[in-house]
Coordinates of C-alpha atoms in Angstrom, one line a residue:
Chain A
M3 CA 0.0 -9.3 22.8
A4 CA -0.5 -8.5 26.5
L5 CA 1.9 -9.4 29.2
I6 CA 1.9 -13.1 30.0
D7 CA 4.2 -13.4 33.0
T8 CA 6.3 -11.2 35.2
I9 CA 8.5 -11.0 38.3
N10 CA 8.3 -7.8 40.4
P11 CA 6.1 -5.9 38.0
L12 CA 6.5 -2.1 37.8
L13 CA 6.3 -1.0 34.2
T14 CA 3.6 -3.6 33.5
T15 CA 1.4 -3.1 36.6
G16 CA -1.1 -1.3 34.3
W17 CA -1.2 -4.0 31.7
S18 CA -3.4 -6.5 33.5
K19 CA -6.6 -5.1 32.1
G20 CA -5.2 -5.2 28.6
D21 CA -6.8 -2.6 26.3
A22 CA -9.2 -1.5 29.0
G23 CA -6.7 0.0 31.4
W24 CA -4.8 2.6 29.5
S25 CA -6.8 5.8 30.1
L26 CA -6.1 8.6 32.5
K27 CA -8.6 7.6 35.2
D28 CA -7.1 4.0 35.3
Y29 CA -3.6 5.4 35.5
E30 CA -4.6 7.8 38.3
A31 CA -6.4 4.9 40.1
R32 CA -3.1 3.0 40.3
G33 CA -1.2 6.0 41.7
G34 CA -0.4 7.7 38.4
Y35 CA 0.7 11.4 38.4
A36 CA 1.2 11.2 42.2
Q37 CA 4.9 11.7 41.7
L38 CA 4.5 14.7 39.5
K39 CA 2.1 16.2 42.1
R40 CA 4.6 15.5 44.9
I41 CA 7.5 17.0 43.1
L42 CA 5.6 20.2 42.2
A43 CA 4.0 20.5 45.6
S44 CA 7.2 20.0 47.6
K45 CA 9.1 22.2 45.2
M46 CA 11.8 19.5 44.8
T47 CA 14.9 21.0 43.1
Q48 CA 16.0 19.9 39.6
D49 CA 19.2 18.5 41.2
E50 CA 17.2 16.5 43.7
V51 CA 15.2 14.8 40.9
I52 CA 18.4 14.1 38.9
A53 CA 20.2 12.7 42.0
E54 CA 17.3 10.3 42.6
V55 CA 17.5 9.0 39.0
K56 CA 21.3 8.7 39.3
K57 CA 20.9 6.7 42.5
S58 CA 18.6 4.2 40.7
A59 CA 21.3 3.2 38.2
L60 CA 18.6 3.3 35.5
R61 CA 20.4 2.7 32.3
G62 CA 19.0 3.7 28.9
R63 CA 16.6 1.0 27.8
G64 CA 16.8 1.8 24.0
G65 CA 20.0 -0.2 23.5
A66 CA 23.0 1.9 24.5
G67 CA 22.6 1.4 28.3
F68 CA 23.8 4.9 29.1
P69 CA 23.0 6.0 32.7
A70 CA 19.8 8.2 32.4
G71 CA 20.6 10.5 35.4
L72 CA 24.0 11.2 34.1
K73 CA 22.6 12.1 30.7
W74 CA 20.1 14.5 32.3
S75 CA 22.9 16.2 34.2
F76 CA 24.7 17.1 31.0
M77 CA 21.9 19.6 30.1
P78 CA 23.1 23.2 30.4
K79 CA 21.2 25.0 33.1
A80 CA 21.1 28.5 31.6
A81 CA 19.8 27.7 28.1
P82 CA 16.5 29.4 27.5
E83 CA 15.0 26.9 25.1
K84 CA 15.4 23.1 25.8
Y85 CA 13.6 20.0 24.7
V86 CA 12.8 16.5 26.0
V87 CA 12.4 13.8 23.3
C88 CA 11.2 10.3 23.6
N89 CA 12.4 7.6 21.2
T90 CA 9.6 5.2 20.4
D91 CA 11.0 4.5 17.0
E92 CA 11.1 0.9 17.9
G93 CA 12.5 -0.8 14.8
E94 CA 15.3 -2.9 16.1
P95 CA 14.3 -6.4 14.9
G96 CA 13.1 -8.4 17.8
T97 CA 12.0 -5.4 19.9
F98 CA 8.3 -4.8 20.6
K99 CA 8.1 -3.6 24.2
D100 CA 7.6 0.2 23.7
R101 CA 4.6 -0.5 21.5
D102 CA 2.9 -2.4 24.4
L103 CA 4.1 0.3 27.0
L104 CA 2.2 2.9 25.0
R105 CA -0.7 0.7 24.2
Y106 CA -1.4 -0.4 27.7
D107 CA 0.0 2.5 29.8
P108 CA 0.8 5.6 27.8
H109 CA 0.5 7.9 30.8
S110 CA 3.6 6.4 32.6
T111 CA 5.7 7.6 29.7
I112 CA 3.9 10.9 29.7
E113 CA 4.5 11.4 33.4
G114 CA 8.1 10.3 33.1
M115 CA 8.7 12.8 30.3
I116 CA 7.0 15.6 32.3
I117 CA 9.3 14.8 35.3
A118 CA 12.3 14.8 33.0
A119 CA 11.3 18.1 31.5
Y120 CA 11.1 19.5 35.0
A121 CA 14.5 18.2 35.9
V122 CA 16.3 19.5 32.9
G123 CA 14.2 22.7 32.4
A124 CA 12.5 21.9 29.1
K125 CA 9.3 23.6 28.1
R126 CA 8.4 21.4 25.1
G127 CA 8.8 17.7 24.2
Y128 CA 8.1 15.3 21.4
N129 CA 7.5 11.5 21.4
Y130 CA 8.7 10.1 18.1
I131 CA 6.6 7.0 17.4
H132 CA 7.4 4.2 14.9
G133 CA 5.3 4.8 11.8
E134 CA 4.2 1.1 11.5
I135 CA 2.2 1.3 14.8
F136 CA -0.1 4.1 13.7
D137 CA -2.9 3.0 16.1
I138 CA -0.5 3.4 19.0
Y139 CA 0.4 6.9 17.8
Q140 CA -3.3 7.7 17.7
R141 CA -3.8 6.4 21.2
F142 CA -0.8 8.4 22.5
E143 CA -2.4 11.6 21.0
E144 CA -5.6 10.7 22.9
A145 CA -3.7 10.2 26.1
L146 CA -2.0 13.6 25.6
D147 CA -5.4 15.2 25.2
Q148 CA -6.5 13.6 28.5
A149 CA -3.3 14.8 30.3
R150 CA -3.7 18.3 28.9
A151 CA -7.4 18.5 30.0
A152 CA -6.4 17.4 33.5
G153 CA -3.8 20.1 33.8
Y154 CA -0.7 17.8 33.7
L155 CA 0.5 19.4 30.5
G156 CA 0.4 23.0 29.4
E157 CA 0.9 26.4 31.1
R158 CA 1.6 26.4 34.8
I159 CA 1.1 22.7 35.5
L160 CA -1.1 22.0 38.5
G161 CA -0.8 25.7 39.5
S162 CA 3.0 25.6 39.7
D163 CA 5.5 27.8 37.9
F164 CA 6.4 24.9 35.7
S165 CA 5.1 24.8 32.1
F166 CA 5.6 22.0 29.6
D167 CA 3.8 20.7 26.6
L168 CA 4.2 17.5 24.8
F169 CA 3.4 16.3 21.3
A170 CA 3.5 13.1 19.2
H171 CA 5.4 12.9 16.0
H172 CA 5.2 9.7 13.8
G173 CA 7.9 8.1 11.7
W174 CA 7.1 6.6 8.3
G175 CA 9.4 3.7 7.8
A176 CA 13.1 4.2 8.5
Y177 CA 15.1 2.1 10.9
I178 CA 17.8 4.8 11.1
C179 CA 15.5 7.2 12.9
G180 CA 16.0 5.0 16.0
E181 CA 19.5 6.6 16.1
E182 CA 19.0 9.6 18.3
T183 CA 20.4 12.3 16.0
G184 CA 18.7 10.7 12.9
L185 CA 15.5 11.0 14.9
L186 CA 16.1 14.7 15.7
E187 CA 16.7 15.3 12.0
S188 CA 13.4 13.5 11.2
I189 CA 11.4 15.7 13.7
E190 CA 12.9 18.7 11.9
G191 CA 11.3 17.4 8.7
K192 CA 14.3 16.1 7.0
K193 CA 15.8 12.7 5.9
G194 CA 16.7 10.9 9.1
Q195 CA 20.5 10.9 8.5
P196 CA 22.5 10.9 11.8
R197 CA 24.7 13.8 12.8
Y198 CA 28.3 13.8 13.8
K199 CA 28.8 13.6 17.6
P200 CA 30.0 15.6 19.3
P201 CA 28.2 17.8 19.8
F202 CA 25.8 15.6 21.6
P203 CA 22.1 16.3 21.8
A204 CA 22.5 17.7 25.4
N205 CA 24.3 20.7 23.7
F206 CA 23.0 20.7 20.2
G207 CA 19.8 18.7 19.8
L208 CA 16.4 19.4 18.3
Y209 CA 16.5 22.7 16.3
G210 CA 20.0 23.1 17.6
R211 CA 18.8 23.4 21.2
P212 CA 19.9 21.4 24.2
T213 CA 17.8 18.2 24.2
T214 CA 17.5 15.2 26.4
I215 CA 16.5 12.1 24.5
N216 CA 15.6 8.8 26.1
N217 CA 13.9 5.6 25.2
T218 CA 10.2 5.1 26.1
E219 CA 10.9 2.4 28.7
T220 CA 13.4 4.7 30.3
F221 CA 10.9 7.5 30.7
A222 CA 8.2 5.0 31.8
A223 CA 10.4 3.9 34.7
I224 CA 10.8 7.4 36.1
P225 CA 7.5 7.6 38.0
F226 CA 8.2 4.3 39.7
I227 CA 11.8 5.4 40.6
M228 CA 10.5 8.6 42.1
G229 CA 7.8 6.6 44.0
M230 CA 10.0 4.0 45.6
G231 CA 13.2 6.0 45.7
G232 CA 16.3 5.4 43.6
E233 CA 17.9 3.1 46.0
A234 CA 14.9 0.7 46.3
Y235 CA 14.7 0.6 42.5
L236 CA 18.4 -0.2 42.2
N237 CA 18.1 -3.0 44.7
L238 CA 15.4 -4.6 42.5
G239 CA 18.2 -5.4 40.1
K240 CA 21.9 -5.7 40.7
P241 CA 24.7 -3.2 41.2
N242 CA 25.2 -1.0 38.1
N243 CA 22.1 -2.6 36.6
G244 CA 19.2 -1.1 38.5
G245 CA 15.6 -2.1 38.4
T246 CA 13.4 -4.3 36.2
K247 CA 13.6 -4.6 32.4
L248 CA 11.1 -5.5 29.7
F249 CA 12.3 -8.4 27.5
S250 CA 10.7 -9.0 24.2
V251 CA 11.0 -12.7 23.5
S252 CA 10.4 -13.8 19.9
G253 CA 11.2 -16.8 17.7
H254 CA 11.0 -20.4 18.7
V255 CA 9.4 -20.3 22.1
N256 CA 5.9 -21.4 23.1
R257 CA 4.8 -18.0 24.3
P258 CA 6.4 -15.1 22.5
G259 CA 5.7 -11.8 24.2
N260 CA 6.9 -9.2 26.7
Y261 CA 8.3 -10.2 30.1
E262 CA 9.2 -7.8 32.9
V263 CA 11.9 -9.3 35.1
P264 CA 14.5 -7.8 37.5
M265 CA 17.9 -7.2 36.0
G266 CA 20.1 -10.2 36.7
T267 CA 17.3 -12.8 36.1
P268 CA 18.9 -16.0 34.6
F269 CA 18.2 -16.5 30.9
A270 CA 17.0 -20.0 31.7
K271 CA 14.3 -18.5 33.9
L272 CA 13.2 -16.1 31.2
L273 CA 13.0 -18.9 28.7
E274 CA 10.9 -20.9 31.1
M275 CA 8.5 -18.0 31.5
A276 CA 8.2 -17.8 27.8
G277 CA 6.9 -21.3 27.8
G278 CA 10.1 -23.0 26.9
M279 CA 11.2 -24.2 23.5
R280 CA 8.5 -24.6 20.9
G281 CA 7.6 -28.3 20.3
G282 CA 10.2 -29.2 22.9
R283 CA 13.0 -28.7 20.3
K284 CA 16.6 -28.0 21.2
L285 CA 17.9 -24.5 21.7
K286 CA 20.5 -23.6 19.1
A287 CA 21.3 -19.9 19.5
V288 CA 20.0 -16.6 20.9
I289 CA 20.4 -13.0 19.9
P290 CA 20.0 -11.4 23.4
G291 CA 19.6 -7.7 22.6
G292 CA 18.0 -7.1 19.2
S293 CA 19.3 -8.0 15.8
S294 CA 22.4 -5.8 16.1
A295 CA 23.7 -7.7 19.1
P296 CA 26.2 -10.6 18.4
V297 CA 24.5 -14.1 18.5
L298 CA 25.4 -16.4 21.3
P299 CA 25.3 -20.2 21.1
A300 CA 23.0 -22.1 23.4
D301 CA 25.5 -23.2 25.9
V302 CA 26.8 -19.7 26.4
I303 CA 23.5 -18.0 26.8
M304 CA 22.2 -20.7 29.2
D305 CA 24.9 -19.6 31.6
C306 CA 24.0 -15.9 31.4
T307 CA 21.9 -13.6 33.5
M308 CA 19.9 -11.0 31.8
D309 CA 21.7 -7.7 32.6
Y310 CA 24.1 -5.4 30.8
D311 CA 27.3 -6.8 32.5
S312 CA 26.6 -10.5 32.2
I313 CA 25.6 -10.3 28.5
A314 CA 28.6 -8.1 27.7
K315 CA 31.0 -10.5 29.4
A316 CA 29.6 -13.3 27.2
G317 CA 30.5 -11.2 24.2
S318 CA 27.2 -9.7 23.2
M319 CA 25.0 -6.8 24.2
L320 CA 21.8 -6.5 26.2
G321 CA 20.8 -3.8 23.8
S322 CA 17.0 -3.2 23.7
G323 CA 16.2 -6.4 25.5
A324 CA 15.0 -8.2 22.4
V325 CA 15.6 -11.9 22.8
I326 CA 15.5 -13.7 19.5
V327 CA 15.4 -17.5 20.2
M328 CA 16.4 -19.9 17.5
D329 CA 16.1 -23.7 17.7
E330 CA 17.7 -26.6 15.8
T331 CA 15.5 -26.1 12.7
V332 CA 17.3 -22.9 11.9
C333 CA 19.9 -22.6 9.1
M334 CA 22.3 -20.0 10.4
V335 CA 23.3 -18.9 6.9
K336 CA 19.7 -18.2 6.0
A337 CA 19.1 -16.5 9.3
L338 CA 22.1 -14.2 8.7
E339 CA 20.9 -13.5 5.2
R340 CA 17.6 -12.1 6.6
L341 CA 19.6 -9.8 8.9
S342 CA 22.1 -8.7 6.3
Y343 CA 19.3 -7.8 3.9
F344 CA 17.8 -5.7 6.6
Y345 CA 20.9 -3.6 7.2
F346 CA 21.5 -3.3 3.5
E347 CA 17.9 -2.0 3.0
E348 CA 18.1 0.4 6.0
S349 CA 21.5 1.9 5.6
C350 CA 20.8 5.6 5.2
G351 CA 23.4 5.9 2.5
Q352 CA 25.3 8.8 4.1
C353 CA 28.7 7.0 4.8
T354 CA 30.4 5.0 2.1
P355 CA 31.7 2.1 4.3
C356 CA 28.1 1.4 5.5
R357 CA 26.2 2.1 2.2
E358 CA 28.6 -0.1 0.2
G359 CA 29.7 -2.5 2.9
S360 CA 26.1 -3.5 3.9
G361 CA 25.5 -4.3 0.2
W362 CA 28.6 -6.4 0.1
L363 CA 27.7 -8.3 3.2
Y364 CA 24.2 -9.1 1.9
R365 CA 25.3 -10.1 -1.5
V366 CA 28.0 -12.4 -0.2
V367 CA 25.8 -14.1 2.4
H368 CA 23.1 -14.4 -0.2
R369 CA 25.4 -16.2 -2.6
I370 CA 26.6 -18.6 0.1
E371 CA 23.0 -19.3 1.1
H372 CA 22.1 -19.9 -2.6
G373 CA 24.9 -22.4 -3.3
E374 CA 27.2 -20.0 -5.0
G375 CA 29.6 -19.4 -2.1
R376 CA 33.4 -19.4 -2.7
A377 CA 36.1 -20.7 -0.4
E378 CA 37.4 -17.2 0.3
D379 CA 34.0 -15.7 1.2
L380 CA 34.2 -16.0 4.9
D381 CA 37.5 -14.1 4.9
L382 CA 36.0 -11.6 2.6
L383 CA 33.0 -11.1 4.9
N384 CA 35.3 -10.5 7.9
R385 CA 37.4 -8.1 5.8
V386 CA 34.4 -6.1 4.7
T387 CA 33.3 -5.8 8.4
D388 CA 36.8 -4.6 9.3
N389 CA 36.3 -1.7 6.8
M390 CA 32.9 -0.8 8.3
M391 CA 33.2 -0.9 12.1
G392 CA 34.0 2.4 13.8
K393 CA 34.4 4.1 10.4
T394 CA 31.0 5.7 10.1
I395 CA 29.0 8.6 11.6
C396 CA 26.6 6.3 13.5
A397 CA 26.6 2.7 14.7
L398 CA 24.5 1.2 11.9
A399 CA 27.6 -0.1 10.2
D400 CA 28.7 -1.8 13.4
A401 CA 25.2 -3.2 13.8
A402 CA 25.4 -4.7 10.3
A403 CA 28.8 -6.1 11.0
F404 CA 28.2 -7.7 14.5
P405 CA 25.8 -10.4 13.3
V406 CA 28.0 -11.3 10.4
R407 CA 31.1 -11.7 12.5
S408 CA 29.4 -13.5 15.4
F409 CA 27.4 -15.9 13.1
I410 CA 30.6 -16.9 11.3
K411 CA 32.6 -17.1 14.6
H412 CA 30.1 -19.4 16.4
F413 CA 28.7 -21.4 13.4
K414 CA 31.6 -21.5 11.0
S415 CA 31.2 -25.1 10.2
E416 CA 27.7 -24.4 8.9
F417 CA 28.9 -21.7 6.6
E418 CA 31.7 -24.0 5.4
Y419 CA 29.3 -26.8 4.7
H420 CA 27.2 -24.4 2.7
I421 CA 30.1 -23.3 0.6
E422 CA 31.4 -26.8 0.1
H423 CA 28.1 -28.7 -0.5
K424 CA 26.1 -25.9 -2.0
K425 CA 23.2 -26.6 0.4
C426 CA 22.0 -26.2 3.9
L427 CA 23.3 -28.4 6.7
V428 CA 19.7 -28.3 8.1
D429 CA 17.3 -30.2 5.9
P430 CA 15.0 -27.7 4.0
E431 CA 11.9 -29.7 5.1
V432 CA 13.0 -29.4 8.7
Q433 CA 13.5 -25.7 8.3
R434 CA 10.1 -25.3 6.6
A435 CA 8.3 -27.1 9.5
G436 CA 10.2 -25.1 12.0
S437 CA 8.3 -21.9 11.4
G438 CA 5.0 -23.5 12.3
F439 CA 3.3 -21.6 9.5
F440 CA 1.8 -24.5 7.7
R441 CA 0.3 -26.4 10.5
A442 CA -0.6 -23.5 12.8
S443 CA -4.2 -22.2 13.0
S444 CA -5.8 -19.2 14.7
A445 CA -5.7 -21.1 18.0
A446 CA -2.0 -20.5 18.2
G447 CA -2.5 -16.8 17.9
A448 CA -5.3 -16.5 20.3
A449 CA -3.5 -18.5 23.0
Chain B
M16 CA -6.4 30.7 -0.3
N17 CA -3.9 30.0 -3.0
K18 CA -5.4 28.1 -5.9
Q19 CA -2.8 25.4 -6.0
Y20 CA -3.9 24.1 -2.7
D21 CA -7.2 23.1 -4.3
M22 CA -5.3 19.9 -5.0
L23 CA -5.9 18.9 -1.4
S24 CA -9.3 19.0 0.3
P25 CA -10.1 21.5 3.0
E26 CA -10.3 18.5 5.4
A27 CA -6.7 17.5 4.5
L28 CA -5.5 21.0 4.8
G29 CA -7.2 21.3 8.2
K30 CA -5.4 18.1 9.3
I31 CA -2.1 19.5 8.1
D32 CA -2.7 22.7 10.1
R33 CA -3.2 20.7 13.2
E34 CA 0.2 19.1 12.7
V35 CA 1.9 22.4 12.0
A36 CA 0.5 23.7 15.4
K37 CA 2.6 21.0 17.2
Y38 CA 5.9 22.8 16.3
P39 CA 7.5 26.1 17.0
A40 CA 6.1 28.8 14.6
D41 CA 9.4 29.0 12.7
Q42 CA 9.6 25.2 12.2
K43 CA 6.7 24.4 9.9
Q44 CA 8.9 21.9 8.0
S45 CA 8.6 19.6 11.0
A46 CA 5.1 18.8 9.9
V47 CA 6.2 17.5 6.5
M48 CA 6.2 13.8 7.4
A49 CA 2.6 13.9 8.7
A50 CA 1.5 16.2 5.9
L51 CA 2.8 13.8 3.3
V52 CA 0.9 11.0 5.0
I53 CA -2.3 13.0 5.0
A54 CA -1.8 13.8 1.3
Q55 CA -1.0 10.2 0.5
D56 CA -4.2 9.0 2.3
E57 CA -6.2 11.4 0.2
K58 CA -4.6 10.7 -3.2
G59 CA -3.8 7.0 -2.8
W60 CA -0.1 7.8 -3.6
L61 CA 2.2 10.7 -3.9
P62 CA 2.6 12.2 -7.4
K63 CA 5.4 14.8 -7.6
E64 CA 2.8 17.6 -8.0
T65 CA 1.2 16.7 -4.7
I66 CA 4.6 16.6 -3.0
A67 CA 5.2 20.1 -4.4
V68 CA 1.9 21.4 -3.1
V69 CA 2.7 20.1 0.4
A70 CA 6.1 21.7 0.2
S71 CA 4.7 25.0 -0.8
Y72 CA 2.0 24.9 1.9
L73 CA 4.8 24.4 4.5
G74 CA 7.1 27.0 2.9
M75 CA 9.7 24.4 1.9
A76 CA 11.6 23.8 -1.4
P77 CA 9.9 21.0 -3.4
I78 CA 13.1 19.1 -3.4
A79 CA 13.3 19.1 0.4
A80 CA 9.8 17.5 0.6
Y81 CA 10.7 15.1 -2.2
E82 CA 13.8 14.0 -0.2
V83 CA 11.6 13.1 2.7
A84 CA 9.1 11.3 0.6
S85 CA 11.8 9.2 -1.1
F86 CA 13.7 8.5 2.1
Y87 CA 11.0 6.9 4.2
N88 CA 9.7 3.5 3.1
M89 CA 6.0 3.9 3.5
Y90 CA 5.5 6.8 1.2
D91 CA 4.3 5.5 -2.2
L92 CA 5.9 7.4 -5.1
H93 CA 4.0 5.2 -7.6
P94 CA 0.4 4.2 -7.7
V95 CA -0.5 1.2 -5.6
G96 CA -3.5 -1.1 -5.5
K97 CA -6.5 -0.4 -3.3
Y98 CA -5.0 -2.6 -0.7
K99 CA -1.3 -2.4 -0.1
L100 CA -0.2 -5.4 1.9
T101 CA 3.3 -5.2 3.5
V102 CA 4.5 -8.5 5.0
C103 CA 7.4 -8.5 7.5
T104 CA 10.1 -11.0 6.5
N105 CA 12.8 -10.0 9.0
L106 CA 14.4 -12.7 11.1
P107 CA 12.2 -12.7 14.2
C108 CA 9.1 -12.8 12.0
A109 CA 10.7 -15.4 9.7
L110 CA 11.4 -17.7 12.6
S111 CA 7.6 -17.8 13.1
G112 CA 6.5 -18.0 9.5
G113 CA 7.0 -14.4 8.1
V114 CA 8.6 -15.5 4.9
H115 CA 6.2 -18.4 4.5
A116 CA 3.3 -16.0 5.0
A117 CA 4.7 -13.7 2.2
D118 CA 5.0 -16.8 -0.1
Y119 CA 1.5 -17.7 0.7
V120 CA 0.1 -14.3 -0.2
K121 CA 2.2 -14.3 -3.4
E122 CA 0.7 -17.6 -4.4
K123 CA -2.8 -16.5 -3.6
L124 CA -2.6 -13.3 -5.5
G125 CA -0.3 -14.5 -8.3
I126 CA 2.1 -11.6 -7.8
D127 CA 5.6 -11.0 -6.5
F128 CA 6.8 -8.3 -4.2
N129 CA 6.4 -4.7 -5.6
Q130 CA 3.7 -5.9 -8.0
T131 CA 0.0 -5.1 -8.3
T132 CA -2.8 -7.5 -9.3
P133 CA -4.2 -6.8 -12.8
D134 CA -7.5 -5.7 -11.3
G135 CA -5.6 -3.0 -9.3
K136 CA -6.9 -4.4 -6.0
F137 CA -3.7 -5.6 -4.3
T138 CA -0.1 -4.4 -4.1
L139 CA 2.4 -6.6 -2.2
K140 CA 5.4 -5.2 -0.4
E141 CA 8.2 -6.7 1.6
G142 CA 8.4 -4.9 4.9
E143 CA 11.1 -4.5 7.5
C144 CA 10.7 -4.7 11.3
M145 CA 7.3 -3.3 12.4
G146 CA 8.1 -3.7 16.1
A147 CA 5.5 -6.5 16.6
C148 CA 7.8 -9.6 16.4
G149 CA 5.9 -11.4 19.2
D150 CA 2.8 -11.4 17.0
A151 CA 4.4 -13.0 13.9
P152 CA 3.5 -13.5 11.1
V153 CA 2.6 -9.8 10.8
L154 CA 1.4 -7.7 7.9
L155 CA 0.2 -4.2 7.4
V156 CA -2.8 -3.2 5.3
N157 CA -2.5 0.3 3.8
N158 CA 0.2 1.3 6.2
K159 CA -2.1 1.9 9.2
R160 CA -3.8 -1.4 10.0
M161 CA -1.6 -4.1 11.6
C162 CA -2.7 -7.7 11.4
S163 CA -1.2 -10.2 13.8
F164 CA -0.7 -14.0 13.7
M165 CA -1.4 -14.2 10.0
F166 CA -1.4 -17.9 9.4
P167 CA -3.1 -19.4 6.2
E168 CA -6.6 -19.3 7.6
E169 CA -6.2 -15.7 8.7
I170 CA -4.7 -14.6 5.4
D171 CA -7.6 -16.2 3.5
K172 CA -10.0 -14.4 5.7
L173 CA -8.3 -11.0 5.2
L174 CA -8.1 -11.4 1.5
A175 CA -11.8 -12.3 1.3
E176 CA -12.7 -9.2 3.4
C177 CA -10.8 -6.8 1.0
N178 CA -13.4 -5.7 -1.5

C-alpha cells in the first residue's frame, strides 16, 4: 500500500510514483546521493557527520528510541574491522513501514548506510531483511547493484579514499531476529538467540567486531538530515523528538497504511488522516507502538501527541510507530489471546522465564477466552509477568508481559465478565462483523 | 566436485556460491540461511540429508545447519503440498479479518492448520507477523509470494489459479 497522506514529507518524498519511482535514476533526480557526494568532496570529518546527526535528535526508529548520533559515537576509532548493519527484520506486529521504505525508495537507506559507514569507519555492511518480504529483498539487491555500478559502493567511492560495500541478508521467519544481537547471530549463520549485553554491538558486534546497527527508517532519515542540517530536522519535530516519523496505522480505520508526520502530531490528527474509524464506530483502544507496547484506552490516547515523550507519559511506548486501532467490536480477551500466542510462538527458548512464562500467559488467557477461566487467573497472570520482566537476556519477555498487564489494567471488567459468565462481553456476531471480512470485496482493497 | 553435492543442481550450487561471496572468506557459515532456502526451493522441503549436504558445502557441522533449519519458521522439515499457504492471524491482521480468512481457507480446502490436502496440492500454515498489517488479510504462497487484501472473492480466485 502506497502512502496516502502526509505532513512535511521527507522519507516519503520518493513514494509518490509508487512502484515506478524506486530506481537509482529516480532517486538521483530528487537529489539522491548529493549528500554523500558533498561529504566526500568537502572531506567532512567523521566527527562533523556524527555531530550533525546528534544535533538532529534523531532517535532510533526501530522501537528503542536511542539517539542515533550518540550510538555512532560509541564506535571505537582505532579498530581495523568494523561493520554497519541495518535492521529491516520488521516483524513487530503492526509495523509495516520499512517494507514500504525499501519498496519505494531503497536508495535513501543505502545512502544513509554509506554515510553511517563513513562516519564510523566501517568497510562492510549488511541489511537484514525480513524473510516474509522476499520480493523486497530482491528489489534491494537490485538497488545495490545499481549503486555499485554507479560507484556509490565498492572500492574508493567516487574517487575518494573511502571504501565500503553493502550486502543484503534475508531472514526466514523468526521475530527474535529483530532484537539486534539476535540479528547479528543470524547473520553469522546461527539460531537468532540474543546475546548478553554488555558488551554492546559497538564493541562486540558482527563477527565480534565493532558494529553500528540501526533501523531502516533511521538510516533513511540520514540523507535528509545531512541535506537540511541537524537543527532544521530537529525543528520539524519537537525538542528531544526530532524530525518526522512514519506511522503504520492498522486495524479498524478506514484507510490503513503508512503516514509520515512530524513528531508531536496529535493522535487525533493521525486518526483523521487514516480516514477515521471504520464504519463510524467508536474507538475503544489503541496500541501506539507495536504489539509489545502497553495498550491505551480511547480517552487516554485521544489526548496524546505522537512522540516518544508524550506516549511514555501516558504509560506506553512509541516503539516502532505501529498504531493498532481497535473499535468497540473488539473483545479485549480475544485480542490479548492473539498477542500472547504470538510471544509464546516466538520466544527463542533461551531463557526459562520467557520460554515457560510466555506459555503460561498464553494458556491462561486462552482458557479465560474459552470460558474456562478461574477467579484467581488475573492474579496468576500478573504474577507470571512479575517473574518474567527484567529477568531475561533480551526484552522479549517484557514484550510478552506488557500487553497482558496493560490489557488487564485497563479492561479488567471485561476479563472478569469472561471468567464469571464464560463468554465475551462483546456479542460474537458483533465481533464477527467487525473484521469486515464477510461483507468486504476487492473494492475495499483497491481503494 | 565432491559426489555428495550432486544432490543439488549446478544452478543451486551457483546460487549458493553467490551468497557465500557476500561474507568475509572465513565466514562461509553466514550463507547458511540463504543456502537452505535455495535447497528447499529445489527439493520442495528439507530432508536431513539435504541439510547435511548444505552444511558440508559450507564447511559446517550438520547439526549446526540443522539448528538453523529448525529454528526459523519458514524452513519445511517435512514434505508440504505443491502450494504452501501461510495465513497471518496476528492481532493487527485479525482485526481486519485474518482469522476469518484462515477459517475460510480451511473450509474451502477441508483441512486444518499444518495439514495437507489428500491430493498433495495445498498445505495450510498459521503465520506470524509478515510486516504487511495494512494490507490485511494477508497470506503467503510458497514463502515468497505475498497476497494482500485476501477477502473471500480474492481467496477463491487464488485457489482457482493454483493448478
